[in-house]
PDB file of C-alpha atoms in Angstrom:
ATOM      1  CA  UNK A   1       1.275  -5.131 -14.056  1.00  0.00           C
ATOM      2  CA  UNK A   2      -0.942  -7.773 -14.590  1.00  0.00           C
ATOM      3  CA  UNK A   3      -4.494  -7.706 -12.837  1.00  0.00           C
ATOM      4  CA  UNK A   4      -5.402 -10.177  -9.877  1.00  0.00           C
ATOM      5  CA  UNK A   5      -9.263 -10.998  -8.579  1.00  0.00           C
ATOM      6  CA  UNK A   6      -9.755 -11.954  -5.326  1.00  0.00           C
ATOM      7  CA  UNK A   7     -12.770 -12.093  -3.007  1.00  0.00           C
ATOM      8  CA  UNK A   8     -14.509  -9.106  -1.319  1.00  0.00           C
ATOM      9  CA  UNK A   9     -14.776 -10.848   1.874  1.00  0.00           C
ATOM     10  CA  UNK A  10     -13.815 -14.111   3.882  1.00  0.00           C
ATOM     11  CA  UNK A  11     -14.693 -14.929   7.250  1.00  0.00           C
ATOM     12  CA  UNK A  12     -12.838 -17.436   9.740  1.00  0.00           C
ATOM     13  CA  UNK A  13     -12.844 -18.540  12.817  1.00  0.00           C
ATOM     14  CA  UNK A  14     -10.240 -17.905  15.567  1.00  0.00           C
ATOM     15  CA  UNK A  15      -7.704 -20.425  15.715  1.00  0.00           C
ATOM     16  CA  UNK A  16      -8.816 -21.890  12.353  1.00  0.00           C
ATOM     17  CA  UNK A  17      -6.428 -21.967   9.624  1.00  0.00           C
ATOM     18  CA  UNK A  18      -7.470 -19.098   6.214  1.00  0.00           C
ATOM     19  CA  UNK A  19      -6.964 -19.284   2.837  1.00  0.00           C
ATOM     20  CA  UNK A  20      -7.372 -16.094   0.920  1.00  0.00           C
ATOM     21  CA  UNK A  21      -7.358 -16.784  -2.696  1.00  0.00           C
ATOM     22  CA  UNK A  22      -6.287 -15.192  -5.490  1.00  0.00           C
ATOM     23  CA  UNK A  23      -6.831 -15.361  -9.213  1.00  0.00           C
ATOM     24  CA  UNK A  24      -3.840 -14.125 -11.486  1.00  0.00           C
ATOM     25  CA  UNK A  25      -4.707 -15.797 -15.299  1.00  0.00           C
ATOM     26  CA  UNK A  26      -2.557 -13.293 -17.137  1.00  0.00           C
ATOM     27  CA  UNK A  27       0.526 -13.589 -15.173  1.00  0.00           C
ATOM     28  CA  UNK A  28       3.803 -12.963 -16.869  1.00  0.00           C
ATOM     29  CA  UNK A  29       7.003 -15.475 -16.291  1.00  0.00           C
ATOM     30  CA  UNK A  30       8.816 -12.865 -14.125  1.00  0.00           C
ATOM     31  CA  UNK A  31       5.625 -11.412 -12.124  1.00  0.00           C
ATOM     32  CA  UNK A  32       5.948 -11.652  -8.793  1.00  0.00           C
ATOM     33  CA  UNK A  33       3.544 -12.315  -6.454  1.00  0.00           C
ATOM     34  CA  UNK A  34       3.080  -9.526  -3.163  1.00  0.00           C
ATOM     35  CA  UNK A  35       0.792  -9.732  -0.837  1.00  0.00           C
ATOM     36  CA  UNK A  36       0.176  -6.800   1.484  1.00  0.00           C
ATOM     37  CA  UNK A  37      -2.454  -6.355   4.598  1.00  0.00           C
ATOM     38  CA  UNK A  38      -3.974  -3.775   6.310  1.00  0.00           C
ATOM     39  CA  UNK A  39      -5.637  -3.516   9.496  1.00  0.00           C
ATOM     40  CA  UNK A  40      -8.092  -0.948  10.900  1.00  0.00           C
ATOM     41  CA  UNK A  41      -7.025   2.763  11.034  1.00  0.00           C
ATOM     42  CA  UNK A  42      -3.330   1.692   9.573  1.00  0.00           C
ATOM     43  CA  UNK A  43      -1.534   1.765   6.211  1.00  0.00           C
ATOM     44  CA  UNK A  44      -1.132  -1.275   4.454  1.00  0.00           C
ATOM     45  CA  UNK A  45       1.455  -4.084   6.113  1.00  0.00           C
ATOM     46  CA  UNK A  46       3.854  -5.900   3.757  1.00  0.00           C
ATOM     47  CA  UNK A  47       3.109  -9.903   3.929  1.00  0.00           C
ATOM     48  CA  UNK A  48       4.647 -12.074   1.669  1.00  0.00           C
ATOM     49  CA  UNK A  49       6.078 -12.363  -1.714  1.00  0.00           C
ATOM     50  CA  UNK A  50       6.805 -15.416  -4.335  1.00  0.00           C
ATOM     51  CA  UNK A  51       8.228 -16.184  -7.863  1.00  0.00           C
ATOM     52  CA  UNK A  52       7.290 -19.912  -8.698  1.00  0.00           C
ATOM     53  CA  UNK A  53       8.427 -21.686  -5.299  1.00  0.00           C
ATOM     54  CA  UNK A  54       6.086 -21.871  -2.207  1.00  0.00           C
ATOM     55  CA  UNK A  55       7.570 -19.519   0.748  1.00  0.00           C
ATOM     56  CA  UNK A  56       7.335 -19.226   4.388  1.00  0.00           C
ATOM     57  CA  UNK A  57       7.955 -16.514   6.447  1.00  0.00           C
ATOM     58  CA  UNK A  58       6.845 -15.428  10.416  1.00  0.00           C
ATOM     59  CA  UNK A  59       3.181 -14.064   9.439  1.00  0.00           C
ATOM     60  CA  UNK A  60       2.318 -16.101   6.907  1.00  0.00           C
ATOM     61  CA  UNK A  61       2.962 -19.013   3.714  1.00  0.00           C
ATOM     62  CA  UNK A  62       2.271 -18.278  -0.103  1.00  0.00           C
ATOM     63  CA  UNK A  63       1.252 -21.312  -1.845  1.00  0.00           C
ATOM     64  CA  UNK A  64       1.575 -20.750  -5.897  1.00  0.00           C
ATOM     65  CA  UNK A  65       0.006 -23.037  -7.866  1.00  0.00           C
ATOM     66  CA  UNK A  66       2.178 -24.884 -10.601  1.00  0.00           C
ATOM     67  CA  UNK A  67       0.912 -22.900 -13.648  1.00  0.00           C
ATOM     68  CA  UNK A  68       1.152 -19.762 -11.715  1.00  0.00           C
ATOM     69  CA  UNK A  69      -2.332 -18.431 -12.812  1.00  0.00           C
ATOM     70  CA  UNK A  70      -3.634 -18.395  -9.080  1.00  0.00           C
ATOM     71  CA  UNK A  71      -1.764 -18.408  -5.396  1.00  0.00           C
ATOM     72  CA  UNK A  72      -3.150 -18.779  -1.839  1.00  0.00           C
ATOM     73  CA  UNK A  73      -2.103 -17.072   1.087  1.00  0.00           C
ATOM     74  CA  UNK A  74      -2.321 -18.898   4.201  1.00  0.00           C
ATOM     75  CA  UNK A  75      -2.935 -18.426   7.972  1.00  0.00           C
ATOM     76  CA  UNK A  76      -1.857 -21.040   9.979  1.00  0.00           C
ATOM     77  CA  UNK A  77      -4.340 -19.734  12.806  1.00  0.00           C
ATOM     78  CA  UNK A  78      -6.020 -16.939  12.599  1.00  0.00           C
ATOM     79  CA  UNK A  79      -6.397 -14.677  15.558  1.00  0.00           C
ATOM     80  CA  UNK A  80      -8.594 -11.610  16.063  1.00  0.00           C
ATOM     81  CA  UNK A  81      -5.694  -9.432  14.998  1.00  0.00           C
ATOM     82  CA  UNK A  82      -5.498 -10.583  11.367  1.00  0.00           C
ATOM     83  CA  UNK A  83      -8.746  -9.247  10.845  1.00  0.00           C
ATOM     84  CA  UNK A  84      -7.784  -6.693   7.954  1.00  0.00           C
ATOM     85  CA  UNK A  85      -7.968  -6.660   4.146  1.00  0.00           C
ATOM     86  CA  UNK A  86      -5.362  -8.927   2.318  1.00  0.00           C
ATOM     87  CA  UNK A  87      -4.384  -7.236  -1.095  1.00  0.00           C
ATOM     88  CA  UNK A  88      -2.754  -9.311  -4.134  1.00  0.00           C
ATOM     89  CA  UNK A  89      -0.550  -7.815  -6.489  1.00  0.00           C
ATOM     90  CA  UNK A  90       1.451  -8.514  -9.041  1.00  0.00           C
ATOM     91  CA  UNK A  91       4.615  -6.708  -9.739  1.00  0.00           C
ATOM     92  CA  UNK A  92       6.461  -7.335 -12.776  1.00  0.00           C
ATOM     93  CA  UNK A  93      10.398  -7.838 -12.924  1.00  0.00           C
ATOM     94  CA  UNK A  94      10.057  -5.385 -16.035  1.00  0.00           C
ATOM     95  CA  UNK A  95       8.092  -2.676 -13.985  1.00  0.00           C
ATOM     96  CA  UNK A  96      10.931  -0.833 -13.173  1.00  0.00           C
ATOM     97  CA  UNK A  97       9.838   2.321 -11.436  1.00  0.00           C
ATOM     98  CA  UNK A  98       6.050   1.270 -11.525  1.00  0.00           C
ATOM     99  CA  UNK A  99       4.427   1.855  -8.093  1.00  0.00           C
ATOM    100  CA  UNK A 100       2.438  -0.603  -6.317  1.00  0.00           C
ATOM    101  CA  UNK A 101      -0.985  -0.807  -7.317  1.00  0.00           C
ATOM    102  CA  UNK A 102      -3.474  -1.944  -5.331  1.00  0.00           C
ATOM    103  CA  UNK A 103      -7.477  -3.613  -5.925  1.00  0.00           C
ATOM    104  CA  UNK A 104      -9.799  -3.726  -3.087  1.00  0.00           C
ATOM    105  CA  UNK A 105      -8.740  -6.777  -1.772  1.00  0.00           C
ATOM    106  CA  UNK A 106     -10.489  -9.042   0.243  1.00  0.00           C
ATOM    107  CA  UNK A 107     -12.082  -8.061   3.708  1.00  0.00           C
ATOM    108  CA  UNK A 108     -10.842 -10.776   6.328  1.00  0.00           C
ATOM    109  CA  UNK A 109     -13.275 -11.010   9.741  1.00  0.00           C
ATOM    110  CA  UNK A 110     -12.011 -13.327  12.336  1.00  0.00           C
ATOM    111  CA  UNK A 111     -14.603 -14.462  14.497  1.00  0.00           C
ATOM    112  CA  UNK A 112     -13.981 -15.423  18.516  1.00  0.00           C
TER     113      UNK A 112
ATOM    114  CA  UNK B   1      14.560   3.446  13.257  1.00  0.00           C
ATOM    115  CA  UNK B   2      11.285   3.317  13.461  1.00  0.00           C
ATOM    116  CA  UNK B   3      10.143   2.989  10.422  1.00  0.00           C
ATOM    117  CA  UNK B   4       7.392   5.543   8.421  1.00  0.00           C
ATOM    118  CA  UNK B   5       6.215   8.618   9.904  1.00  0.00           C
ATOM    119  CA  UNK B   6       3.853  10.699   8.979  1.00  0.00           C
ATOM    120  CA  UNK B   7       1.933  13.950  10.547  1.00  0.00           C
ATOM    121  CA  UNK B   8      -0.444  15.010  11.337  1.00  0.00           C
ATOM    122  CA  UNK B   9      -2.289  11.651  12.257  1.00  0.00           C
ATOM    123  CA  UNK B  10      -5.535  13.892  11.718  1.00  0.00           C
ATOM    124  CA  UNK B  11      -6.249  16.855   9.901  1.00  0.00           C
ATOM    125  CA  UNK B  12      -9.845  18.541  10.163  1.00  0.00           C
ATOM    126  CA  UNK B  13     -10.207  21.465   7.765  1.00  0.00           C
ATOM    127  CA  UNK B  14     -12.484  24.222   5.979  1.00  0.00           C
ATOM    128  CA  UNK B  15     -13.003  24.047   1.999  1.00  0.00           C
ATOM    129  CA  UNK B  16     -11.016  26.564   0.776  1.00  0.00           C
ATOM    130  CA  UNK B  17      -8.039  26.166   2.853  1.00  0.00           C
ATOM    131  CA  UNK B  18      -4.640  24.864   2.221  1.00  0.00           C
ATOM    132  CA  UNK B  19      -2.900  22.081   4.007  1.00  0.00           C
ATOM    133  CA  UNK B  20       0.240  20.023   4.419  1.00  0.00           C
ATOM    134  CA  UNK B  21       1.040  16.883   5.131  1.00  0.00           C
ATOM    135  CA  UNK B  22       4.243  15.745   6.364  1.00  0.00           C
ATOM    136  CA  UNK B  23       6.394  12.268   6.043  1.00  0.00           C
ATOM    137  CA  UNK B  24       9.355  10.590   7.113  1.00  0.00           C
ATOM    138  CA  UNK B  25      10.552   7.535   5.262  1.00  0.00           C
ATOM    139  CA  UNK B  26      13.012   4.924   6.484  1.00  0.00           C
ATOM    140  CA  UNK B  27      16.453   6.357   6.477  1.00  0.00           C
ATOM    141  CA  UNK B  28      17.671   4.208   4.288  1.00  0.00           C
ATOM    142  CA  UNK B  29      15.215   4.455   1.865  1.00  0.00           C
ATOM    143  CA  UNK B  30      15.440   6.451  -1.478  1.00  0.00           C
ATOM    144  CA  UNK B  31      12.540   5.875  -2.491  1.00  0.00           C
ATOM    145  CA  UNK B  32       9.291   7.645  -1.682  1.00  0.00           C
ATOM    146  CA  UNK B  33       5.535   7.262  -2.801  1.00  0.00           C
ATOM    147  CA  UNK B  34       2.546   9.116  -1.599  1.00  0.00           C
ATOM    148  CA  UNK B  35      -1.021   7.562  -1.667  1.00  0.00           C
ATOM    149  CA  UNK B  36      -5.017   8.046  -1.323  1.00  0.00           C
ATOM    150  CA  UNK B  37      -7.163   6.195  -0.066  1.00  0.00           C
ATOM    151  CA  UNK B  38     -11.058   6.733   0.111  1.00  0.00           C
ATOM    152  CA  UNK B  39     -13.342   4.266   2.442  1.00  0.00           C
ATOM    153  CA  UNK B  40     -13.946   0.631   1.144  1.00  0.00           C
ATOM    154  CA  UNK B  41     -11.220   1.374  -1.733  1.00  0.00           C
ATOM    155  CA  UNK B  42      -7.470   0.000  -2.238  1.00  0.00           C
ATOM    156  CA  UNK B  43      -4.798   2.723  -1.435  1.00  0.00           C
ATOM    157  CA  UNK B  44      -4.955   4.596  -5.332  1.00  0.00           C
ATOM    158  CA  UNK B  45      -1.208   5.956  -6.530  1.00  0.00           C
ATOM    159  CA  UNK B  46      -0.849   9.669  -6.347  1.00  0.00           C
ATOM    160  CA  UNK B  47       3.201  10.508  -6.694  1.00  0.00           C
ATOM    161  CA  UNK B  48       6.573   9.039  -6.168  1.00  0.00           C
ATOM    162  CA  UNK B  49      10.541  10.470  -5.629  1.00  0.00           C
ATOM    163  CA  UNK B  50      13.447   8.669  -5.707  1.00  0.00           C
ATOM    164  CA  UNK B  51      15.689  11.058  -3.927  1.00  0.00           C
ATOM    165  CA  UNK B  52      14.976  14.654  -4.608  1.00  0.00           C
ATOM    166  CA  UNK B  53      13.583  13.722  -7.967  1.00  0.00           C
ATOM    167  CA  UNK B  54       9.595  13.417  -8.620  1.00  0.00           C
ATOM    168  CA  UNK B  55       9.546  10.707 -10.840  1.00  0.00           C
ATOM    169  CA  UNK B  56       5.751  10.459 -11.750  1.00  0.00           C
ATOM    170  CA  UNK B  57       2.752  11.787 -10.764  1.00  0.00           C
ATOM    171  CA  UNK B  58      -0.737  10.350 -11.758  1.00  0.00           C
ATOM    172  CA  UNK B  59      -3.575  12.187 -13.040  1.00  0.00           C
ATOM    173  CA  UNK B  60      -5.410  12.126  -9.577  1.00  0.00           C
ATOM    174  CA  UNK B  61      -2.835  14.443  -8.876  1.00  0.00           C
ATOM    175  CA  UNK B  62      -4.961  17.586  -9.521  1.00  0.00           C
ATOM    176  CA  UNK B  63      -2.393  21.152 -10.132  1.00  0.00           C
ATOM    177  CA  UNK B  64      -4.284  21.527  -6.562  1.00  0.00           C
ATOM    178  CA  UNK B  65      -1.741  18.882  -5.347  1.00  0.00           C
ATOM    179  CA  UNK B  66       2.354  19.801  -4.869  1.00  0.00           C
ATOM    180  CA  UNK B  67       4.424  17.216  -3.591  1.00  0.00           C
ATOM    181  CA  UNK B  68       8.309  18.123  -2.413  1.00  0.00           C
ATOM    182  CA  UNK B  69      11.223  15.657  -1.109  1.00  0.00           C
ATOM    183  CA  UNK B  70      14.096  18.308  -0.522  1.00  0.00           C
ATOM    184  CA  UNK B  71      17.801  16.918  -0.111  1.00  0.00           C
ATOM    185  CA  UNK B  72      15.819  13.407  -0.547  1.00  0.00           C
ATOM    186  CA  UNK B  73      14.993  12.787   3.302  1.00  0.00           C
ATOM    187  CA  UNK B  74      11.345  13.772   4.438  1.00  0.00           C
ATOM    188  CA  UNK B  75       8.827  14.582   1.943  1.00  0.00           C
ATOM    189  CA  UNK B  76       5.619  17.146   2.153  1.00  0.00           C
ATOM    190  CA  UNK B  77       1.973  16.742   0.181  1.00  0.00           C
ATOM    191  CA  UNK B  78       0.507  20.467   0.013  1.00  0.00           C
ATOM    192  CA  UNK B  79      -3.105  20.411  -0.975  1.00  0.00           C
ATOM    193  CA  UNK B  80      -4.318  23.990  -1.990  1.00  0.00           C
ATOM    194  CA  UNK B  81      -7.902  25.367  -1.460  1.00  0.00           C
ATOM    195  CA  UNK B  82      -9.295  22.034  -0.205  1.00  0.00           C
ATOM    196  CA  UNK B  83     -12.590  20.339  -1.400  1.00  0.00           C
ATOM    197  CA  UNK B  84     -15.202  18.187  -0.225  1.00  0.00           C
ATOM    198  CA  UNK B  85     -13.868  15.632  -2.376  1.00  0.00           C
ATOM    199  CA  UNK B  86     -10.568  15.388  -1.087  1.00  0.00           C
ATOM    200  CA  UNK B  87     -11.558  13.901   2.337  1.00  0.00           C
ATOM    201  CA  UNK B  88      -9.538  10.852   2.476  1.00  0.00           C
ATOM    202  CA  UNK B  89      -6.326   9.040   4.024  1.00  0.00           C
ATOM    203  CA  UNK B  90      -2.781  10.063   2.693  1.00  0.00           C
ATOM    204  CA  UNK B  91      -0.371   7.232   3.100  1.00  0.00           C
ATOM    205  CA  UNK B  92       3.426   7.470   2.678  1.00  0.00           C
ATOM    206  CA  UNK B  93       5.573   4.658   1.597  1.00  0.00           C
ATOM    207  CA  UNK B  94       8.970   4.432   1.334  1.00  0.00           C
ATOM    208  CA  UNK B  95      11.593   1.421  -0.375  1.00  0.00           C
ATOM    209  CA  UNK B  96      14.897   0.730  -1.660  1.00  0.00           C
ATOM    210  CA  UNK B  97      15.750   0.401  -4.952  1.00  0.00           C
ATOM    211  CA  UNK B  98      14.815  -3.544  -4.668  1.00  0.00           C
ATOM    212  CA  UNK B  99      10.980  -2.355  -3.725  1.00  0.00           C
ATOM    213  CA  UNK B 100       9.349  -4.112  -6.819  1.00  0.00           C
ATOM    214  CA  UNK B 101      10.872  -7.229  -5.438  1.00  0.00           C
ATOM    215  CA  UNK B 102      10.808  -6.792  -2.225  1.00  0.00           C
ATOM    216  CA  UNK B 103       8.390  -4.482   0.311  1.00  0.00           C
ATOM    217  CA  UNK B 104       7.379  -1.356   0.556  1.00  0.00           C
ATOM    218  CA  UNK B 105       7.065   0.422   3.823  1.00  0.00           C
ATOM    219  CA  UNK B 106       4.363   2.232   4.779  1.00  0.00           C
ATOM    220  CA  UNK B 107       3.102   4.883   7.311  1.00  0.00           C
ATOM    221  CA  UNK B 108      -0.020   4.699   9.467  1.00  0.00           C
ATOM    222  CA  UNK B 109      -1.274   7.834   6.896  1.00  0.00           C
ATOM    223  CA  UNK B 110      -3.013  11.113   7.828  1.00  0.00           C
ATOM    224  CA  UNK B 111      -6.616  11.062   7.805  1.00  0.00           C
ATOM    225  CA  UNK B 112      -8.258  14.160   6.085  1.00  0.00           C
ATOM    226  CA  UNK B 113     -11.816  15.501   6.576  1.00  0.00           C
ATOM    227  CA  UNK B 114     -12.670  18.816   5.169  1.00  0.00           C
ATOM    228  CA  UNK B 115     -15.615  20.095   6.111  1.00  0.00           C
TER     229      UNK B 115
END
Protein backbone atom coordinates (compact mmCIF):
# COMPACT_ATOMS: atom_id res chain seq x y z
CA UNK A 1 0.00 0.00 0.00
CA UNK A 2 1.00 3.25 -0.80
CA UNK A 3 2.38 5.61 2.06
CA UNK A 4 0.30 8.72 3.37
CA UNK A 5 1.88 11.87 5.58
CA UNK A 6 -0.16 13.60 7.71
CA UNK A 7 0.41 15.94 10.65
CA UNK A 8 1.55 14.95 14.19
CA UNK A 9 -0.88 17.16 15.77
CA UNK A 10 -3.91 19.61 15.17
CA UNK A 11 -5.72 21.49 17.62
CA UNK A 12 -9.43 22.93 17.38
CA UNK A 13 -11.75 24.46 19.10
CA UNK A 14 -15.10 23.05 20.34
CA UNK A 15 -17.80 23.62 18.06
CA UNK A 16 -15.38 24.69 15.29
CA UNK A 17 -15.33 22.79 12.20
CA UNK A 18 -11.48 20.40 11.60
CA UNK A 19 -9.75 19.53 8.78
CA UNK A 20 -7.18 16.84 9.18
CA UNK A 21 -5.12 16.60 6.14
CA UNK A 22 -3.55 14.13 4.43
CA UNK A 23 -0.86 13.78 1.81
CA UNK A 24 -1.08 10.59 -0.52
CA UNK A 25 1.38 11.59 -3.84
CA UNK A 26 1.90 7.99 -4.84
CA UNK A 27 -1.60 6.87 -4.86
CA UNK A 28 -2.59 4.13 -7.21
CA UNK A 29 -6.02 4.39 -9.45
CA UNK A 30 -7.79 1.75 -7.28
CA UNK A 31 -6.35 2.87 -3.67
CA UNK A 32 -8.78 3.59 -1.47
CA UNK A 33 -8.82 5.99 0.96
CA UNK A 34 -9.65 4.76 5.04
CA UNK A 35 -9.61 6.74 7.64
CA UNK A 36 -9.68 5.28 11.14
CA UNK A 37 -9.68 7.11 14.80
CA UNK A 38 -8.85 6.31 18.06
CA UNK A 39 -9.63 7.75 21.27
CA UNK A 40 -7.96 7.43 24.69
CA UNK A 41 -7.54 3.92 26.24
CA UNK A 42 -9.54 2.33 23.01
CA UNK A 43 -8.63 0.51 19.79
CA UNK A 44 -8.81 2.31 16.75
CA UNK A 45 -12.60 3.39 15.41
CA UNK A 46 -13.38 2.94 11.70
CA UNK A 47 -14.31 6.56 10.09
CA UNK A 48 -14.67 6.91 6.63
CA UNK A 49 -13.61 5.59 3.36
CA UNK A 50 -13.47 7.02 -0.47
CA UNK A 51 -12.47 6.05 -4.09
CA UNK A 52 -12.53 9.35 -6.23
CA UNK A 53 -16.08 10.83 -5.11
CA UNK A 54 -16.48 12.98 -1.90
CA UNK A 55 -18.60 10.91 0.86
CA UNK A 56 -20.66 11.59 3.81
CA UNK A 57 -21.49 9.53 6.47
CA UNK A 58 -22.88 10.17 10.44
CA UNK A 59 -19.25 10.99 12.00
CA UNK A 60 -17.73 12.55 9.44
CA UNK A 61 -17.12 13.79 5.30
CA UNK A 62 -13.96 12.79 3.15
CA UNK A 63 -13.16 15.40 0.73
CA UNK A 64 -10.62 13.90 -2.12
CA UNK A 65 -9.04 16.19 -4.08
CA UNK A 66 -9.43 15.81 -8.00
CA UNK A 67 -5.95 14.32 -8.69
CA UNK A 68 -6.30 12.12 -5.74
CA UNK A 69 -2.73 12.84 -4.37
CA UNK A 70 -4.19 14.36 -1.03
CA UNK A 71 -7.83 14.08 0.89
CA UNK A 72 -9.26 15.94 3.94
CA UNK A 73 -11.27 14.61 6.53
CA UNK A 74 -13.71 16.85 7.99
CA UNK A 75 -15.53 17.64 11.30
CA UNK A 76 -18.43 19.51 10.98
CA UNK A 77 -18.06 20.51 14.81
CA UNK A 78 -15.83 19.23 16.82
CA UNK A 79 -16.69 18.29 20.34
CA UNK A 80 -14.46 17.24 23.24
CA UNK A 81 -15.07 13.63 22.33
CA UNK A 82 -13.28 13.65 18.96
CA UNK A 83 -10.24 14.35 20.66
CA UNK A 84 -8.22 11.16 19.41
CA UNK A 85 -5.66 10.42 16.69
CA UNK A 86 -7.07 10.32 13.04
CA UNK A 87 -5.01 7.69 10.96
CA UNK A 88 -4.91 7.74 6.94
CA UNK A 89 -4.44 4.79 5.01
CA UNK A 90 -4.44 3.64 1.90
CA UNK A 91 -5.60 0.25 0.95
CA UNK A 92 -5.16 -0.97 -2.42
CA UNK A 93 -7.97 -2.87 -4.48
CA UNK A 94 -4.93 -5.28 -5.38
CA UNK A 95 -3.97 -5.84 -1.62
CA UNK A 96 -5.84 -8.76 -1.29
CA UNK A 97 -5.13 -10.25 2.09
CA UNK A 98 -2.79 -7.26 3.12
CA UNK A 99 -3.65 -6.05 6.66
CA UNK A 100 -4.22 -2.59 7.57
CA UNK A 101 -1.27 -0.67 8.20
CA UNK A 102 -1.18 2.09 10.15
CA UNK A 103 1.42 5.58 10.58
CA UNK A 104 1.20 7.61 13.62
CA UNK A 105 -1.40 9.69 12.57
CA UNK A 106 -2.22 12.92 13.65
CA UNK A 107 -2.99 13.80 17.41
CA UNK A 108 -6.42 15.79 17.42
CA UNK A 109 -6.98 18.11 20.88
CA UNK A 110 -10.28 19.77 21.07
CA UNK A 111 -10.24 22.62 23.20
CA UNK A 112 -13.55 23.88 25.42
CA UNK B 1 -23.74 -8.56 18.95
CA UNK B 2 -21.64 -6.53 20.44
CA UNK B 3 -19.02 -6.27 18.51
CA UNK B 4 -14.98 -7.13 19.53
CA UNK B 5 -14.08 -8.56 22.72
CA UNK B 6 -11.15 -9.04 24.12
CA UNK B 7 -9.72 -10.17 27.78
CA UNK B 8 -8.22 -9.47 29.94
CA UNK B 9 -8.64 -5.56 29.68
CA UNK B 10 -5.29 -5.58 31.83
CA UNK B 11 -2.65 -7.89 32.32
CA UNK B 12 0.25 -7.10 34.93
CA UNK B 13 3.00 -9.71 34.81
CA UNK B 14 6.64 -10.96 35.89
CA UNK B 15 9.48 -11.38 33.07
CA UNK B 16 9.71 -14.77 32.61
CA UNK B 17 6.19 -15.72 32.66
CA UNK B 18 3.79 -16.79 30.06
CA UNK B 19 0.52 -15.21 29.20
CA UNK B 20 -2.62 -15.30 27.09
CA UNK B 21 -4.68 -13.13 25.66
CA UNK B 22 -8.07 -13.81 24.61
CA UNK B 23 -10.52 -12.37 21.66
CA UNK B 24 -13.83 -12.52 20.31
CA UNK B 25 -14.50 -11.20 16.85
CA UNK B 26 -17.86 -10.29 15.35
CA UNK B 27 -19.77 -13.40 14.61
CA UNK B 28 -19.95 -12.88 11.35
CA UNK B 29 -16.62 -12.18 10.74
CA UNK B 30 -13.98 -14.60 9.19
CA UNK B 31 -11.51 -12.69 9.39
CA UNK B 32 -9.17 -12.05 12.30
CA UNK B 33 -5.98 -9.82 12.89
CA UNK B 34 -4.04 -9.31 16.02
CA UNK B 35 -2.04 -6.04 16.71
CA UNK B 36 0.68 -4.05 18.93
CA UNK B 37 0.76 -1.09 19.84
CA UNK B 38 3.53 0.77 21.92
CA UNK B 39 2.82 4.53 23.36
CA UNK B 40 2.85 7.47 20.79
CA UNK B 41 3.03 4.69 17.86
CA UNK B 42 0.28 3.51 15.17
CA UNK B 43 -1.18 0.00 16.01
CA UNK B 44 2.04 -2.22 14.16
CA UNK B 45 0.65 -5.71 12.36
CA UNK B 46 1.52 -8.81 14.25
CA UNK B 47 -0.79 -11.88 12.68
CA UNK B 48 -3.96 -12.54 10.86
CA UNK B 49 -6.59 -15.84 10.29
CA UNK B 50 -9.16 -16.11 8.06
CA UNK B 51 -11.05 -18.90 9.64
CA UNK B 52 -8.92 -21.48 11.30
CA UNK B 53 -6.13 -20.66 8.92
CA UNK B 54 -3.04 -18.26 10.00
CA UNK B 55 -2.50 -16.57 6.98
CA UNK B 56 0.63 -14.39 7.81
CA UNK B 57 2.54 -13.50 10.52
CA UNK B 58 5.11 -10.57 10.54
CA UNK B 59 8.52 -10.66 11.76
CA UNK B 60 7.57 -8.82 15.08
CA UNK B 61 6.11 -11.98 15.69
CA UNK B 62 9.05 -13.37 17.74
CA UNK B 63 8.84 -17.80 18.02
CA UNK B 64 8.01 -16.24 21.68
CA UNK B 65 4.59 -15.35 20.12
CA UNK B 66 1.74 -18.33 19.18
CA UNK B 67 -1.37 -17.21 17.91
CA UNK B 68 -4.52 -19.91 17.58
CA UNK B 69 -8.20 -19.36 16.02
CA UNK B 70 -9.69 -22.98 16.58
CA UNK B 71 -12.99 -23.93 14.58
CA UNK B 72 -12.51 -20.11 13.30
CA UNK B 73 -14.59 -18.32 16.19
CA UNK B 74 -12.44 -16.75 19.11
CA UNK B 75 -8.84 -16.48 18.76
CA UNK B 76 -5.88 -16.61 21.62
CA UNK B 77 -2.23 -14.62 21.52
CA UNK B 78 0.15 -16.75 23.94
CA UNK B 79 3.27 -14.84 24.73
CA UNK B 80 5.95 -17.18 26.35
CA UNK B 81 8.57 -16.10 28.99
CA UNK B 82 7.63 -12.39 28.81
CA UNK B 83 10.11 -9.42 28.47
CA UNK B 84 10.46 -5.96 29.35
CA UNK B 85 10.05 -5.17 25.87
CA UNK B 86 6.85 -6.60 25.28
CA UNK B 87 4.86 -4.13 27.48
CA UNK B 88 2.35 -2.85 25.14
CA UNK B 89 -1.47 -2.94 23.97
CA UNK B 90 -2.75 -6.07 21.99
CA UNK B 91 -5.63 -5.14 19.79
CA UNK B 92 -7.93 -7.60 17.97
CA UNK B 93 -9.67 -6.85 14.80
CA UNK B 94 -11.94 -8.68 13.02
CA UNK B 95 -13.69 -8.18 9.08
CA UNK B 96 -15.40 -9.81 6.35
CA UNK B 97 -14.01 -10.74 3.37
CA UNK B 98 -14.86 -7.03 1.95
CA UNK B 99 -12.39 -5.56 4.91
CA UNK B 100 -9.88 -3.90 2.42
CA UNK B 101 -12.86 -2.02 1.18
CA UNK B 102 -14.71 -1.64 3.81
CA UNK B 103 -13.87 -1.53 7.92
CA UNK B 104 -12.28 -3.36 10.15
CA UNK B 105 -13.54 -3.88 13.62
CA UNK B 106 -11.66 -3.55 16.43
CA UNK B 107 -11.51 -4.38 20.21
CA UNK B 108 -10.77 -1.98 23.06
CA UNK B 109 -7.22 -4.28 23.31
CA UNK B 110 -5.50 -5.67 26.43
CA UNK B 111 -3.00 -3.56 27.94
CA UNK B 112 0.27 -5.43 28.97
CA UNK B 113 2.88 -4.33 31.55
CA UNK B 114 5.48 -6.76 32.59
CA UNK B 115 7.36 -5.87 35.21
Amino acid sequence: DAKTTQPNSMESNEEEPVHLPCNHSTISGTDYIHWYRQLPSQGPEYVIHGLTSNVNNRMASLAIAEDRKSSTLILHRATLRDAAVYYCILRGANSGNTPLVFGKGTRLSVIA
Amino acid sequence: DTGVSQDPRHKITKRGQNVTFRCDPISEHNRLYWYRQTLGQGPEFLTYFQNEAQLEKSRLLSDRFSAERPKGSFSTLEIQRTEQGDSAMYLCASSDDRGRRYGYTFGSGTRLTVV
